[in-house]
Amino acid sequence: MLILQRRTGESVVIGEDIRVTVVSIEGGRVRLAISAPPEVSILRSELLDAKLVNQDSAVEEAAPAELLGLLGGMPVSPKKAQEKGETRHDE
């Protein structure tokens, strides 16, 4: 990890076409301006973390009916009950 000190108006260049400029420093907050080609994705770290968690969740996603069944919010159909060997008491 590279650690640099920059003042307002100073920049850091990454590669040939990415420039990070310190716009302002107020209290404990630093405002940055980032200039990069459109094909370069720029995300705040917390958004990237959320994106990765969502991707992991999507891979492990269960069918909506299964999720409702786990919550007890969806009755099992007679056909599904027969397939599972269950009996329904409301028939």
CSV table of N, CA and C in Angstrom, one decimal:
chain,number,residue,atom,x,y,z
A,1,MET,N,0.8,-1.2,0.0
A,1,MET,CA,0.0,0.0,0.0
A,1,MET,C,0.9,1.2,0.0
A,2,LEU,N,0.6,2.2,-0.9
A,2,LEU,CA,1.3,3.4,-1.0
A,2,LEU,C,0.5,4.5,-0.2
A,3,ILE,N,1.2,5.2,0.7
A,3,ILE,CA,0.5,6.3,1.5
A,3,ILE,C,1.2,7.6,1.0
A,4,LEU,N,0.4,8.5,0.6
A,4,LEU,CA,0.8,9.8,0.2
A,4,LEU,C,0.2,11.0,0.9
A,5,GLN,N,0.8,12.1,1.0
A,5,GLN,CA,0.2,13.3,1.5
A,5,GLN,C,0.0,14.2,0.3
A,6,ARG,N,-1.2,14.8,0.2
A,6,ARG,CA,-1.6,15.7,-0.8
A,6,ARG,C,-2.3,16.9,-0.2
A,7,ARG,N,-2.1,18.1,-0.8
A,7,ARG,CA,-2.9,19.2,-0.3
A,7,ARG,C,-4.0,19.5,-1.3
A,8,THR,N,-4.9,20.4,-0.9
A,8,THR,CA,-6.0,20.7,-1.8
A,8,THR,C,-5.5,21.2,-3.2
A,9,GLY,N,-6.0,20.6,-4.2
A,9,GLY,CA,-5.6,21.0,-5.6
A,9,GLY,C,-4.5,20.1,-6.1
A,10,GLU,N,-3.9,19.3,-5.3
A,10,GLU,CA,-2.8,18.4,-5.8
A,10,GLU,C,-3.4,17.1,-6.2
A,11,SER,N,-2.7,16.4,-7.1
A,11,SER,CA,-3.2,15.2,-7.7
A,11,SER,C,-2.3,14.0,-7.6
A,12,VAL,N,-2.8,12.8,-7.8
A,12,VAL,CA,-2.0,11.6,-7.9
A,12,VAL,C,-2.5,11.0,-9.3
A,13,VAL,N,-1.5,10.5,-10.1
A,13,VAL,CA,-1.8,9.9,-11.4
A,13,VAL,C,-1.6,8.4,-11.3
A,14,ILE,N,-2.6,7.6,-11.7
A,14,ILE,CA,-2.5,6.2,-11.6
A,14,ILE,C,-2.5,5.7,-13.1
A,15,GLY,N,-1.4,5.0,-13.5
A,15,GLY,CA,-1.3,4.6,-14.9
A,15,GLY,C,-1.2,5.8,-15.8
A,16,GLU,N,-1.7,5.7,-16.9
A,16,GLU,CA,-1.6,6.8,-17.9
A,16,GLU,C,-2.8,7.7,-17.9
A,17,ASP,N,-4.0,7.2,-17.5
A,17,ASP,CA,-5.2,7.9,-17.7
A,17,ASP,C,-6.2,8.0,-16.5
A,18,ILE,N,-5.7,7.8,-15.3
A,18,ILE,CA,-6.5,8.0,-14.1
A,18,ILE,C,-5.8,9.1,-13.2
A,19,ARG,N,-6.6,10.1,-12.9
A,19,ARG,CA,-6.1,11.2,-12.0
A,19,ARG,C,-7.0,11.4,-10.9
A,20,VAL,N,-6.4,11.4,-9.6
A,20,VAL,CA,-7.2,11.6,-8.4
A,20,VAL,C,-6.7,12.9,-7.8
A,21,THR,N,-7.6,13.9,-7.7
A,21,THR,CA,-7.3,15.2,-7.2
A,21,THR,C,-8.0,15.5,-5.9
A,22,VAL,N,-7.3,16.1,-5.0
A,22,VAL,CA,-7.9,16.5,-3.7
A,22,VAL,C,-8.6,17.8,-3.9
A,23,VAL,N,-9.9,17.8,-3.8
A,23,VAL,CA,-10.8,19.0,-4.0
A,23,VAL,C,-10.8,19.8,-2.8
A,24,SER,N,-11.1,19.2,-1.6
A,24,SER,CA,-11.1,20.0,-0.4
A,24,SER,C,-10.9,19.0,0.8
A,25,ILE,N,-10.5,19.7,1.9
A,25,ILE,CA,-10.3,19.0,3.2
A,25,ILE,C,-11.0,19.8,4.2
A,26,GLU,N,-12.0,19.2,4.8
A,26,GLU,CA,-12.8,19.9,5.9
A,26,GLU,C,-13.0,19.0,7.1
A,27,GLY,N,-12.4,19.4,8.2
A,27,GLY,CA,-12.4,18.5,9.4
A,27,GLY,C,-11.8,17.2,9.1
A,28,GLY,N,-12.5,16.1,9.3
A,28,GLY,CA,-12.0,14.8,9.0
A,28,GLY,C,-12.4,14.2,7.7
A,29,ARG,N,-12.9,15.1,6.8
A,29,ARG,CA,-13.3,14.6,5.5
A,29,ARG,C,-12.5,15.1,4.4
A,30,VAL,N,-12.2,14.3,3.4
A,30,VAL,CA,-11.5,14.7,2.2
A,30,VAL,C,-12.4,14.5,1.0
A,31,ARG,N,-12.5,15.4,0.1
A,31,ARG,CA,-13.3,15.3,-1.1
A,31,ARG,C,-12.3,15.1,-2.2
A,32,LEU,N,-12.5,14.1,-3.0
A,32,LEU,CA,-11.7,13.7,-4.1
A,32,LEU,C,-12.4,13.8,-5.4
A,33,ALA,N,-11.7,14.2,-6.5
A,33,ALA,CA,-12.2,14.2,-7.8
A,33,ALA,C,-11.4,13.1,-8.6
A,34,ILE,N,-12.1,12.2,-9.3
A,34,ILE,CA,-11.4,11.2,-10.0
A,34,ILE,C,-11.8,11.3,-11.5
A,35,SER,N,-10.7,11.4,-12.3
A,35,SER,CA,-10.9,11.4,-13.7
A,35,SER,C,-10.4,10.1,-14.3
A,36,ALA,N,-11.2,9.4,-15.0
A,36,ALA,CA,-10.8,8.1,-15.5
A,36,ALA,C,-11.7,7.8,-16.8
A,37,PRO,N,-11.2,7.0,-17.7
A,37,PRO,CA,-11.9,6.6,-18.9
A,37,PRO,C,-13.3,5.9,-18.5
A,38,PRO,N,-14.3,6.0,-19.3
A,38,PRO,CA,-15.6,5.4,-19.0
A,38,PRO,C,-15.6,3.9,-18.7
A,39,GLU,N,-14.6,3.2,-19.3
A,39,GLU,CA,-14.6,1.7,-19.1
A,39,GLU,C,-14.0,1.4,-17.7
A,40,VAL,N,-13.5,2.3,-17.0
A,40,VAL,CA,-13.0,2.0,-15.6
A,40,VAL,C,-14.1,2.2,-14.6
A,41,SER,N,-14.4,1.2,-13.9
A,41,SER,CA,-15.4,1.2,-12.8
A,41,SER,C,-14.8,1.9,-11.6
A,42,ILE,N,-15.6,2.9,-11.0
A,42,ILE,CA,-15.1,3.5,-9.8
A,42,ILE,C,-16.3,3.4,-8.8
A,43,LEU,N,-16.0,2.7,-7.7
A,43,LEU,CA,-17.0,2.4,-6.7
A,43,LEU,C,-16.4,2.7,-5.3
A,44,ARG,N,-17.3,3.3,-4.4
A,44,ARG,CA,-16.8,3.4,-3.0
A,44,ARG,C,-16.7,1.9,-2.5
A,45,SER,N,-15.8,1.7,-1.6
A,45,SER,CA,-15.5,0.4,-1.1
A,45,SER,C,-16.7,-0.3,-0.5
A,46,GLU,N,-17.6,0.5,0.2
A,46,GLU,CA,-18.7,-0.1,0.8
A,46,GLU,C,-19.7,-0.6,-0.2
A,47,LEU,N,-19.8,0.1,-1.4
A,47,LEU,CA,-20.7,-0.3,-2.4
A,47,LEU,C,-20.1,-1.6,-3.1
A,48,LEU,N,-18.8,-1.7,-3.3
A,48,LEU,CA,-18.2,-2.8,-3.8
A,48,LEU,C,-18.4,-4.1,-2.9
A,49,ASP,N,-18.3,-3.9,-1.6
A,49,ASP,CA,-18.6,-4.9,-0.7
A,49,ASP,C,-20.0,-5.4,-0.8
A,50,ALA,N,-20.9,-4.5,-0.8
A,50,ALA,CA,-22.4,-4.8,-1.0
A,50,ALA,C,-22.6,-5.6,-2.3
A,51,LYS,N,-22.0,-5.1,-3.3
A,51,LYS,CA,-22.2,-5.8,-4.6
A,51,LYS,C,-21.7,-7.2,-4.6
A,52,LEU,N,-20.5,-7.5,-3.9
A,52,LEU,CA,-20.0,-8.8,-3.8
A,52,LEU,C,-20.9,-9.7,-3.0
A,53,VAL,N,-21.4,-9.2,-1.9
A,53,VAL,CA,-22.4,-9.9,-1.0
A,53,VAL,C,-23.6,-10.3,-1.8
A,54,ASN,N,-24.1,-9.3,-2.6
A,54,ASN,CA,-25.3,-9.6,-3.4
A,54,ASN,C,-25.1,-10.7,-4.4
A,55,GLN,N,-23.9,-10.6,-5.1
A,55,GLN,CA,-23.6,-11.6,-6.0
A,55,GLN,C,-23.5,-13.0,-5.4
A,56,ASP,N,-22.9,-13.1,-4.2
A,56,ASP,CA,-22.8,-14.4,-3.5
A,56,ASP,C,-24.2,-14.9,-3.1
A,57,SER,N,-25.1,-13.9,-2.7
A,57,SER,CA,-26.4,-14.3,-2.3
A,57,SER,C,-27.2,-14.8,-3.5
A,58,ALA,N,-27.0,-14.2,-4.7
A,58,ALA,CA,-27.7,-14.6,-5.9
A,58,ALA,C,-27.4,-16.0,-6.3
A,59,VAL,N,-26.1,-16.4,-6.1
A,59,VAL,CA,-25.7,-17.7,-6.5
A,59,VAL,C,-26.3,-18.8,-5.6
A,60,GLU,N,-26.5,-18.4,-4.3
A,60,GLU,CA,-27.1,-19.3,-3.4
A,60,GLU,C,-28.6,-19.2,-3.3
A,61,GLU,N,-29.2,-18.4,-4.1
A,61,GLU,CA,-30.7,-18.1,-4.0
A,61,GLU,C,-31.5,-19.3,-4.2
A,62,ALA,N,-32.5,-19.4,-3.3
A,62,ALA,CA,-33.5,-20.4,-3.4
A,62,ALA,C,-34.8,-19.9,-4.1
A,63,ALA,N,-35.6,-20.8,-4.5
A,63,ALA,CA,-36.8,-20.4,-5.2
A,63,ALA,C,-37.7,-19.7,-4.2
A,64,PRO,N,-38.5,-18.7,-4.7
A,64,PRO,CA,-39.3,-17.9,-3.8
A,64,PRO,C,-40.3,-18.8,-3.0
A,65,ALA,N,-40.9,-19.8,-3.6
A,65,ALA,CA,-41.8,-20.7,-2.9
A,65,ALA,C,-41.1,-21.4,-1.8
A,66,GLU,N,-39.8,-21.8,-2.0
A,66,GLU,CA,-39.1,-22.5,-0.9
A,66,GLU,C,-38.9,-21.5,0.3
A,67,LEU,N,-38.6,-20.3,0.0
A,67,LEU,CA,-38.3,-19.3,1.0
A,67,LEU,C,-39.6,-19.0,1.8
A,68,LEU,N,-40.7,-18.9,1.1
A,68,LEU,CA,-42.0,-18.7,1.8
A,68,LEU,C,-42.4,-19.9,2.6
A,69,GLY,N,-42.1,-21.0,2.1
A,69,GLY,CA,-42.4,-22.3,2.9
A,69,GLY,C,-41.6,-22.3,4.2
A,70,LEU,N,-40.3,-21.8,4.1
A,70,LEU,CA,-39.5,-21.8,5.3
A,70,LEU,C,-40.1,-20.8,6.3
A,71,LEU,N,-40.7,-19.7,5.8
A,71,LEU,CA,-41.3,-18.7,6.7
A,71,LEU,C,-42.7,-19.1,7.2
A,72,GLY,N,-43.2,-20.2,6.6
A,72,GLY,CA,-44.6,-20.7,7.0
A,72,GLY,C,-45.7,-19.8,6.3
A,73,GLY,N,-45.3,-19.1,5.3
A,73,GLY,CA,-46.3,-18.2,4.7
A,73,GLY,C,-47.0,-18.8,3.5
A,74,MET,N,-46.6,-20.0,3.1
A,74,MET,CA,-47.2,-20.6,1.9
A,74,MET,C,-47.6,-22.1,2.1
A,75,PRO,N,-48.9,-22.4,2.0
A,75,PRO,CA,-49.3,-23.8,2.2
A,75,PRO,C,-48.7,-24.7,1.1
A,76,VAL,N,-48.5,-25.9,1.4
A,76,VAL,CA,-48.0,-26.9,0.5
A,76,VAL,C,-49.1,-27.3,-0.4
A,77,SER,N,-49.0,-27.4,-1.7
A,77,SER,CA,-50.0,-27.8,-2.6
A,77,SER,C,-50.2,-29.3,-2.4
A,78,PRO,N,-51.4,-29.8,-2.7
A,78,PRO,CA,-51.7,-31.3,-2.5
A,78,PRO,C,-50.7,-32.1,-3.3
A,79,LYS,N,-50.4,-31.7,-4.5
A,79,LYS,CA,-49.4,-32.4,-5.4
A,79,LYS,C,-48.1,-32.5,-4.7
A,80,LYS,N,-47.6,-31.3,-4.2
A,80,LYS,CA,-46.3,-31.3,-3.5
A,80,LYS,C,-46.3,-32.1,-2.3
A,81,ALA,N,-47.4,-32.1,-1.5
A,81,ALA,CA,-47.5,-32.9,-0.3
A,81,ALA,C,-47.4,-34.3,-0.6
A,82,GLN,N,-48.1,-34.8,-1.7
A,82,GLN,CA,-48.0,-36.2,-2.1
A,82,GLN,C,-46.6,-36.6,-2.4
A,83,GLU,N,-45.9,-35.7,-3.2
A,83,GLU,CA,-44.5,-36.0,-3.6
A,83,GLU,C,-43.6,-36.1,-2.4
A,84,LYS,N,-43.9,-35.3,-1.3
A,84,LYS,CA,-43.1,-35.3,-0.1
A,84,LYS,C,-43.5,-36.4,0.9
A,85,GLY,N,-44.7,-37.0,0.6
A,85,GLY,CA,-45.2,-38.0,1.5
A,85,GLY,C,-46.0,-37.4,2.7
A,86,GLU,N,-46.4,-36.1,2.5
A,86,GLU,CA,-47.1,-35.5,3.6
A,86,GLU,C,-48.6,-35.6,3.4
A,87,THR,N,-49.3,-35.4,4.4
A,87,THR,CA,-50.8,-35.4,4.3
A,87,THR,C,-51.3,-34.0,4.7
A,88,ARG,N,-52.3,-33.5,4.0
A,88,ARG,CA,-52.9,-32.3,4.4
A,88,ARG,C,-54.2,-32.5,5.2
A,89,HIS,N,-54.4,-31.8,6.3
A,89,HIS,CA,-55.5,-32.0,7.2
A,89,HIS,C,-56.7,-31.2,6.8
A,90,ASP,N,-56.6,-30.3,5.8
A,90,ASP,CA,-57.8,-29.5,5.4
A,90,ASP,C,-58.5,-30.1,4.2
A,91,GLU,N,-58.2,-31.3,3.8
A,91,GLU,CA,-58.9,-31.9,2.6
A,91,GLU,C,-59.9,-32.9,3.1
